[in-house]
PDB file of C-alpha atoms in Angstrom:
ATOM      1  CA  UNK A 264       0.000   0.000   0.000  1.00 91.00           C
ATOM      2  CA  UNK A 265       0.919   3.660   0.353  1.00 92.00           C
ATOM      3  CA  UNK A 266       0.867   6.097   3.271  1.00 93.00           C
ATOM      4  CA  UNK A 267       1.828   9.731   2.835  1.00 89.00           C
ATOM      5  CA  UNK A 268       3.273   9.012  -0.587  1.00 91.00           C
ATOM      6  CA  UNK A 269       5.515   6.232   0.705  1.00 93.00           C
ATOM      7  CA  UNK A 270       5.308   2.625  -0.524  1.00 94.00           C
ATOM      8  CA  UNK A 271       4.921   0.029   2.211  1.00 94.00           C
ATOM      9  CA  UNK A 272       4.335  -3.659   2.814  1.00 96.00           C
ATOM     10  CA  UNK A 273       2.369  -5.037   5.760  1.00 95.00           C
ATOM     11  CA  UNK A 274       2.979  -8.513   7.156  1.00 95.00           C
ATOM     12  CA  UNK A 275       1.018  -9.827  10.188  1.00 95.00           C
ATOM     13  CA  UNK A 276       3.695 -11.850  11.966  1.00 95.00           C
ATOM     14  CA  UNK A 277       1.171 -14.045  13.816  1.00 95.00           C
ATOM     15  CA  UNK A 278      -0.806 -14.832  10.663  1.00 95.00           C
ATOM     16  CA  UNK A 279      -4.095 -13.453   9.370  1.00 93.00           C
ATOM     17  CA  UNK A 280      -6.087 -15.067  12.187  1.00 92.00           C
ATOM     18  CA  UNK A 281      -3.402 -14.901  14.891  1.00 91.00           C
ATOM     19  CA  UNK A 282      -2.813 -18.619  14.446  1.00 96.00           C
ATOM     20  CA  UNK A 283       0.986 -18.604  14.876  1.00 97.00           C
ATOM     21  CA  UNK A 284       2.355 -18.570  18.444  1.00 96.00           C
ATOM     22  CA  UNK A 285       5.625 -16.651  18.945  1.00 96.00           C
ATOM     23  CA  UNK A 286       7.885 -19.706  18.783  1.00 97.00           C
ATOM     24  CA  UNK A 287       6.321 -20.895  15.485  1.00 97.00           C
ATOM     25  CA  UNK A 288       6.536 -17.620  13.538  1.00 97.00           C
ATOM     26  CA  UNK A 289       8.635 -18.103  10.363  1.00 97.00           C
ATOM     27  CA  UNK A 290      10.901 -15.157  11.154  1.00 98.00           C
ATOM     28  CA  UNK A 291      13.510 -15.877   8.472  1.00 98.00           C
ATOM     29  CA  UNK A 292      10.885 -16.256   5.745  1.00 97.00           C
ATOM     30  CA  UNK A 293       9.077 -13.103   6.871  1.00 98.00           C
ATOM     31  CA  UNK A 294      12.130 -10.839   6.804  1.00 97.00           C
ATOM     32  CA  UNK A 295      13.369 -12.369   3.556  1.00 97.00           C
ATOM     33  CA  UNK A 296       9.963 -11.773   1.927  1.00 97.00           C
ATOM     34  CA  UNK A 297      10.018  -8.117   2.988  1.00 97.00           C
ATOM     35  CA  UNK A 298      13.518  -7.696   1.576  1.00 96.00           C
ATOM     36  CA  UNK A 299      12.435  -9.330  -1.701  1.00 96.00           C
ATOM     37  CA  UNK A 300       9.694  -6.690  -1.970  1.00 96.00           C
ATOM     38  CA  UNK A 301      12.293  -3.944  -1.634  1.00 94.00           C
ATOM     39  CA  UNK A 302      11.669  -3.058   2.011  1.00 95.00           C
ATOM     40  CA  UNK A 303      14.599  -1.225   3.628  1.00 95.00           C
ATOM     41  CA  UNK A 304      13.026  -0.209   6.955  1.00 96.00           C
ATOM     42  CA  UNK A 305      10.959  -2.346   9.327  1.00 97.00           C
ATOM     43  CA  UNK A 306       8.623  -0.853  11.943  1.00 96.00           C
ATOM     44  CA  UNK A 307       7.753  -3.660  14.332  1.00 96.00           C
ATOM     45  CA  UNK A 308       5.011  -2.934  16.888  1.00 94.00           C
ATOM     46  CA  UNK A 309       4.473  -5.569  19.549  1.00 94.00           C
ATOM     47  CA  UNK A 310       2.709  -6.157  22.846  1.00 93.00           C
ATOM     48  CA  UNK A 311       4.905  -6.149  25.941  1.00 94.00           C
ATOM     49  CA  UNK A 312       4.682  -6.613  29.672  1.00 95.00           C
ATOM     50  CA  UNK A 313       6.111  -4.039  32.057  1.00 95.00           C
ATOM     51  CA  UNK A 314       8.882  -4.992  34.477  1.00 95.00           C
ATOM     52  CA  UNK A 315       8.762  -1.592  36.188  1.00 95.00           C
ATOM     53  CA  UNK A 316       6.024  -0.079  38.360  1.00 93.00           C
ATOM     54  CA  UNK A 317       6.492   3.281  36.619  1.00 94.00           C
ATOM     55  CA  UNK A 318       5.917   1.865  33.122  1.00 95.00           C
ATOM     56  CA  UNK A 319       2.156   1.454  32.898  1.00 94.00           C
ATOM     57  CA  UNK A 320      -0.269  -0.422  30.652  1.00 92.00           C
ATOM     58  CA  UNK A 321      -1.348   1.803  27.782  1.00 92.00           C
ATOM     59  CA  UNK A 322       2.071   3.454  27.477  1.00 94.00           C
ATOM     60  CA  UNK A 323       4.550   2.921  24.646  1.00 95.00           C
ATOM     61  CA  UNK A 324       8.257   2.118  24.885  1.00 96.00           C
ATOM     62  CA  UNK A 325      10.677   2.698  22.007  1.00 96.00           C
ATOM     63  CA  UNK A 326      13.430   0.329  23.105  1.00 97.00           C
ATOM     64  CA  UNK A 327      17.117   0.819  22.392  1.00 97.00           C
ATOM     65  CA  UNK A 328      18.378  -2.544  23.706  1.00 98.00           C
ATOM     66  CA  UNK A 329      17.168  -6.133  23.885  1.00 97.00           C
ATOM     67  CA  UNK A 330      18.141  -9.377  25.607  1.00 98.00           C
ATOM     68  CA  UNK A 331      17.527 -12.706  23.884  1.00 98.00           C
ATOM     69  CA  UNK A 332      16.161 -15.447  26.169  1.00 98.00           C
ATOM     70  CA  UNK A 333      14.622 -17.515  23.350  1.00 98.00           C
ATOM     71  CA  UNK A 334      15.841 -20.942  22.287  1.00 97.00           C
ATOM     72  CA  UNK A 335      15.534 -23.156  19.228  1.00 96.00           C
ATOM     73  CA  UNK A 336      14.501 -20.382  16.854  1.00 97.00           C
ATOM     74  CA  UNK A 337      16.470 -20.215  13.584  1.00 96.00           C
ATOM     75  CA  UNK A 338      18.174 -16.875  14.100  1.00 95.00           C
ATOM     76  CA  UNK A 339      20.623 -16.373  11.227  1.00 96.00           C
ATOM     77  CA  UNK A 340      20.882 -16.627   7.452  1.00 95.00           C
ATOM     78  CA  UNK A 341      24.554 -17.558   7.726  1.00 94.00           C
ATOM     79  CA  UNK A 342      24.428 -21.329   8.111  1.00 92.00           C
ATOM     80  CA  UNK A 343      27.549 -21.841   5.924  1.00 89.00           C
ATOM     81  CA  UNK A 344      29.492 -22.082   3.760  1.00 91.00           C
ATOM     82  CA  UNK A 345      29.318 -18.263   3.782  1.00 87.00           C
ATOM     83  CA  UNK A 346      30.060 -16.966   7.282  1.00 89.00           C
ATOM     84  CA  UNK A 347      29.493 -13.474   8.640  1.00 88.00           C
ATOM     85  CA  UNK A 348      29.338 -11.894  12.098  1.00 92.00           C
ATOM     86  CA  UNK A 349      27.198  -8.743  12.010  1.00 92.00           C
ATOM     87  CA  UNK A 350      27.634  -5.893  14.460  1.00 92.00           C
ATOM     88  CA  UNK A 351      24.668  -5.930  16.837  1.00 94.00           C
ATOM     89  CA  UNK A 352      25.764  -3.780  19.777  1.00 95.00           C
ATOM     90  CA  UNK A 353      22.865  -1.420  19.047  1.00 95.00           C
ATOM     91  CA  UNK A 354      20.053  -3.654  17.795  1.00 96.00           C
ATOM     92  CA  UNK A 355      17.558  -0.928  16.904  1.00 97.00           C
ATOM     93  CA  UNK A 356      18.031   1.684  14.176  1.00 97.00           C
ATOM     94  CA  UNK A 357      18.633   5.104  15.779  1.00 95.00           C
ATOM     95  CA  UNK A 358      17.025   6.930  12.856  1.00 96.00           C
ATOM     96  CA  UNK A 359      13.811   4.895  13.051  1.00 96.00           C
ATOM     97  CA  UNK A 360      13.756   5.145  16.860  1.00 96.00           C
ATOM     98  CA  UNK A 361      13.869   8.942  16.736  1.00 96.00           C
ATOM     99  CA  UNK A 362      11.060   9.005  14.165  1.00 96.00           C
ATOM    100  CA  UNK A 363       8.883   6.714  16.277  1.00 95.00           C
ATOM    101  CA  UNK A 364       9.472   8.727  19.458  1.00 95.00           C
ATOM    102  CA  UNK A 365       8.255  11.883  17.703  1.00 93.00           C
ATOM    103  CA  UNK A 366       5.261  10.071  16.220  1.00 93.00           C
ATOM    104  CA  UNK A 367       4.177   8.701  19.604  1.00 90.00           C
ATOM    105  CA  UNK A 368       4.553  12.096  21.254  1.00 87.00           C
ATOM    106  CA  UNK A 369       2.347  13.672  18.591  1.00 89.00           C
ATOM    107  CA  UNK A 370      -0.481  11.293  19.619  1.00 88.00           C
ATOM    108  CA  UNK A 371      -0.430  12.559  23.194  1.00 88.00           C
ATOM    109  CA  UNK A 372       0.460   9.136  24.582  1.00 89.00           C
ATOM    110  CA  UNK A 373       3.126   8.605  27.232  1.00 93.00           C
ATOM    111  CA  UNK A 374       6.302   7.398  25.537  1.00 94.00           C
ATOM    112  CA  UNK A 375       9.442   6.017  27.111  1.00 96.00           C
ATOM    113  CA  UNK A 376      12.274   7.018  24.781  1.00 95.00           C
ATOM    114  CA  UNK A 377      14.526   4.105  25.651  1.00 96.00           C
ATOM    115  CA  UNK A 378      14.420   0.760  27.393  1.00 97.00           C
ATOM    116  CA  UNK A 379      15.610  -2.811  27.320  1.00 98.00           C
ATOM    117  CA  UNK A 380      13.259  -5.553  26.178  1.00 98.00           C
ATOM    118  CA  UNK A 381      13.908  -9.119  27.281  1.00 98.00           C
ATOM    119  CA  UNK A 382      12.547 -11.527  24.675  1.00 98.00           C
ATOM    120  CA  UNK A 383      11.307 -14.843  26.051  1.00 97.00           C
ATOM    121  CA  UNK A 384      10.412 -18.014  24.205  1.00 97.00           C
ATOM    122  CA  UNK A 385       6.710 -18.145  24.982  1.00 94.00           C
ATOM    123  CA  UNK A 386       3.982 -18.973  24.499  1.00 95.00           C
ATOM    124  CA  UNK A 387       3.658 -19.149  28.292  1.00 95.00           C
ATOM    125  CA  UNK A 388       4.067 -16.053  30.438  1.00 93.00           C
ATOM    126  CA  UNK A 389       6.811 -15.644  33.047  1.00 93.00           C
ATOM    127  CA  UNK A 390       7.288 -17.527  36.292  1.00 93.00           C
ATOM    128  CA  UNK A 391       7.464 -15.101  39.239  1.00 92.00           C
ATOM    129  CA  UNK A 392      11.079 -16.088  39.899  1.00 93.00           C
ATOM    130  CA  UNK A 393      11.970 -15.339  36.284  1.00 95.00           C
ATOM    131  CA  UNK A 394      10.265 -11.979  36.440  1.00 94.00           C
ATOM    132  CA  UNK A 395      12.149 -11.064  39.619  1.00 93.00           C
ATOM    133  CA  UNK A 396      15.379 -12.046  37.863  1.00 96.00           C
ATOM    134  CA  UNK A 397      14.588  -9.816  34.865  1.00 96.00           C
ATOM    135  CA  UNK A 398      13.744  -6.884  37.149  1.00 95.00           C
ATOM    136  CA  UNK A 399      16.928  -7.361  39.155  1.00 95.00           C
ATOM    137  CA  UNK A 400      18.906  -7.210  35.912  1.00 97.00           C
ATOM    138  CA  UNK A 401      17.436  -3.775  35.226  1.00 96.00           C
ATOM    139  CA  UNK A 402      15.413  -4.718  32.159  1.00 97.00           C
ATOM    140  CA  UNK A 403      12.288  -2.705  31.432  1.00 97.00           C
ATOM    141  CA  UNK A 404       9.768  -4.639  29.317  1.00 97.00           C
ATOM    142  CA  UNK A 405       9.218  -8.226  28.251  1.00 97.00           C
ATOM    143  CA  UNK A 406       7.973  -9.642  24.949  1.00 97.00           C
ATOM    144  CA  UNK A 407       8.138 -12.691  22.695  1.00 97.00           C
ATOM    145  CA  UNK A 408       8.787 -11.563  19.108  1.00 97.00           C
ATOM    146  CA  UNK A 409      11.658  -9.053  18.757  1.00 97.00           C
ATOM    147  CA  UNK A 410      14.212 -11.878  18.536  1.00 97.00           C
ATOM    148  CA  UNK A 411      15.256 -13.101  16.069  1.00 98.00           C
ATOM    149  CA  UNK A 412      13.429 -10.462  13.996  1.00 97.00           C
ATOM    150  CA  UNK A 413      15.869  -7.686  14.852  1.00 97.00           C
ATOM    151  CA  UNK A 414      19.060  -9.633  14.124  1.00 97.00           C
ATOM    152  CA  UNK A 415      17.670 -11.075  10.876  1.00 97.00           C
ATOM    153  CA  UNK A 416      16.837  -7.571   9.693  1.00 97.00           C
ATOM    154  CA  UNK A 417      20.397  -6.511  10.520  1.00 96.00           C
ATOM    155  CA  UNK A 418      21.844  -9.420   8.528  1.00 95.00           C
ATOM    156  CA  UNK A 419      19.797  -8.247   5.543  1.00 95.00           C
ATOM    157  CA  UNK A 420      20.979  -4.652   5.924  1.00 94.00           C
ATOM    158  CA  UNK A 421      17.488  -3.458   6.877  1.00 96.00           C
ATOM    159  CA  UNK A 422      16.721  -0.820   9.495  1.00 97.00           C
ATOM    160  CA  UNK A 423      14.603  -2.195  12.345  1.00 97.00           C
ATOM    161  CA  UNK A 424      12.852  -0.517  15.243  1.00 97.00           C
ATOM    162  CA  UNK A 425      10.211  -1.835  17.590  1.00 93.00           C
ATOM    163  CA  UNK A 426       7.555   0.104  19.434  1.00 93.00           C
ATOM    164  CA  UNK A 427       6.286  -1.798  22.467  1.00 94.00           C
ATOM    165  CA  UNK A 428       2.704  -1.333  23.620  1.00 94.00           C
ATOM    166  CA  UNK A 429       2.633  -2.093  27.325  1.00 94.00           C
ATOM    167  CA  UNK A 430      -0.367  -4.313  28.041  1.00 92.00           C
ATOM    168  CA  UNK A 431       0.319  -5.562  31.594  1.00 91.00           C
ATOM    169  CA  UNK A 432       2.686  -5.763  34.578  1.00 91.00           C
ATOM    170  CA  UNK A 433       3.993  -9.263  33.774  1.00 89.00           C
ATOM    171  CA  UNK A 434       3.697 -11.077  37.145  1.00 83.00           C
ATOM    172  CA  UNK A 435       2.297  -8.012  38.904  1.00 76.00           C
ATOM    173  CA  UNK A 436       4.056  -5.271  40.853  1.00 71.00           C
ATOM    174  CA  UNK A 437       6.374  -6.331  43.665  1.00 63.00           C
ATOM    175  CA  UNK A 438       4.909  -5.322  47.019  1.00 61.00           C
ATOM    176  CA  UNK A 439       1.456  -4.524  45.640  1.00 61.00           C
ATOM    177  CA  UNK A 440      -0.722  -7.609  45.858  1.00 59.00           C
ATOM    178  CA  UNK A 441      -3.673  -5.769  44.306  1.00 57.00           C
ATOM    179  CA  UNK A 442      -1.952  -5.852  40.894  1.00 67.00           C
ATOM    180  CA  UNK A 443      -2.616  -9.210  39.255  1.00 74.00           C
ATOM    181  CA  UNK A 444      -0.262 -11.185  37.048  1.00 77.00           C
ATOM    182  CA  UNK A 445      -0.739 -11.014  33.300  1.00 75.00           C
ATOM    183  CA  UNK A 446      -3.518 -12.969  31.606  1.00 79.00           C
ATOM    184  CA  UNK A 447      -4.435 -13.396  27.949  1.00 78.00           C
ATOM    185  CA  UNK A 448      -7.755 -11.611  28.501  1.00 82.00           C
ATOM    186  CA  UNK A 449      -6.035  -8.599  30.061  1.00 79.00           C
ATOM    187  CA  UNK A 450      -3.574  -8.353  27.183  1.00 82.00           C
ATOM    188  CA  UNK A 451      -6.293  -8.407  24.529  1.00 81.00           C
ATOM    189  CA  UNK A 452      -8.383  -5.854  26.427  1.00 85.00           C
ATOM    190  CA  UNK A 453      -5.556  -3.306  26.335  1.00 82.00           C
ATOM    191  CA  UNK A 454      -4.796  -4.181  22.710  1.00 81.00           C
ATOM    192  CA  UNK A 455      -8.411  -3.494  21.754  1.00 85.00           C
ATOM    193  CA  UNK A 456      -8.319  -0.131  23.524  1.00 86.00           C
ATOM    194  CA  UNK A 457      -4.961   0.932  22.056  1.00 87.00           C
ATOM    195  CA  UNK A 458      -4.850  -0.536  18.554  1.00 87.00           C
ATOM    196  CA  UNK A 459      -6.112   2.742  17.075  1.00 89.00           C
ATOM    197  CA  UNK A 460      -3.295   4.646  18.774  1.00 90.00           C
ATOM    198  CA  UNK A 461      -0.656   2.249  17.456  1.00 91.00           C
ATOM    199  CA  UNK A 462      -2.092   2.541  13.947  1.00 90.00           C
ATOM    200  CA  UNK A 463      -1.973   6.336  14.224  1.00 93.00           C
ATOM    201  CA  UNK A 464       1.643   6.214  15.399  1.00 93.00           C
ATOM    202  CA  UNK A 465       2.714   4.032  12.477  1.00 93.00           C
ATOM    203  CA  UNK A 466       0.712   6.175  10.064  1.00 93.00           C
ATOM    204  CA  UNK A 467       2.443   9.315  11.320  1.00 94.00           C
ATOM    205  CA  UNK A 468       5.905   7.752  11.427  1.00 95.00           C
ATOM    206  CA  UNK A 469       6.041   6.395   7.873  1.00 95.00           C
ATOM    207  CA  UNK A 470       5.896   9.745   6.012  1.00 95.00           C
ATOM    208  CA  UNK A 471       8.381  11.237   8.505  1.00 95.00           C
ATOM    209  CA  UNK A 472      11.117   8.658   7.866  1.00 95.00           C
ATOM    210  CA  UNK A 473      14.014  10.338   6.009  1.00 93.00           C
ATOM    211  CA  UNK A 474      14.126   9.384   2.337  1.00 91.00           C
ATOM    212  CA  UNK A 475      17.845   8.650   2.449  1.00 91.00           C
ATOM    213  CA  UNK A 476      19.310   6.494   5.200  1.00 92.00           C
ATOM    214  CA  UNK A 477      22.070   8.056   7.316  1.00 91.00           C
ATOM    215  CA  UNK A 478      22.249   5.223   9.868  1.00 92.00           C
ATOM    216  CA  UNK A 479      24.819   2.378   9.850  1.00 89.00           C
ATOM    217  CA  UNK A 480      22.226  -0.398   9.393  1.00 90.00           C
ATOM    218  CA  UNK A 481      22.471  -0.757   5.626  1.00 79.00           C
ATOM    219  CA  UNK A 482      26.147  -1.670   5.709  1.00 75.00           C
ATOM    220  CA  UNK A 483      25.897  -4.119   8.599  1.00 65.00           C
ATOM    221  CA  UNK A 484      25.046  -7.213   6.591  1.00 60.00           C
ATOM    222  CA  UNK A 485      23.801  -8.335   3.199  1.00 62.00           C
ATOM    223  CA  UNK A 486      22.862 -11.996   3.406  1.00 57.00           C
ATOM    224  CA  UNK A 487      22.380 -13.719   0.051  1.00 51.00           C
ATOM    225  CA  UNK A 488      20.869 -17.106  -0.910  1.00 45.00           C
TER     226      UNK A 488
END
């Protein structure tokens, strides 16, 4: 389609009917398909749980770091004989992040301009002990889909930035027993309330993305068949 004069492709990572759980998403095929269509930037909204009492459901986080706690997901195009080790110290494109931060602010929604997302395997939610561990490490939000998406995009030389919609407090808020642990119903309730906001953010961000890339993402990797 087109938004604001810019060509775009839309791919629902969980399938048209949300039939693919996070660990079964064909991440490599998805990113490769986008690249084949000529996509150079990927805006990747996702639901996330909060690991901090000051990051509330209904707010958005434009993360600058992530931690991979998934397992068994094919996470590279370099299976040999070609070998490459892409730079991934900063997993999200700074140019796209800045554009998303401005787009969220224009919607009047609370935005956290940075944060670390820990990506878990799913489809289950966290054990309380795991959640305490993630909080103790200083991580901010938790999700299930940003890995290996982000690294695959980097291997293909594509810019990638996520915007996390906070839907819950993961296992609750430490010391406040009135805040319940996450449930599927609670997540979908917030998603229903906020999906219009996320659409508006993406719609505002796309025309604002600079035409020419000035970030280092394009030279990071160029995987080939």
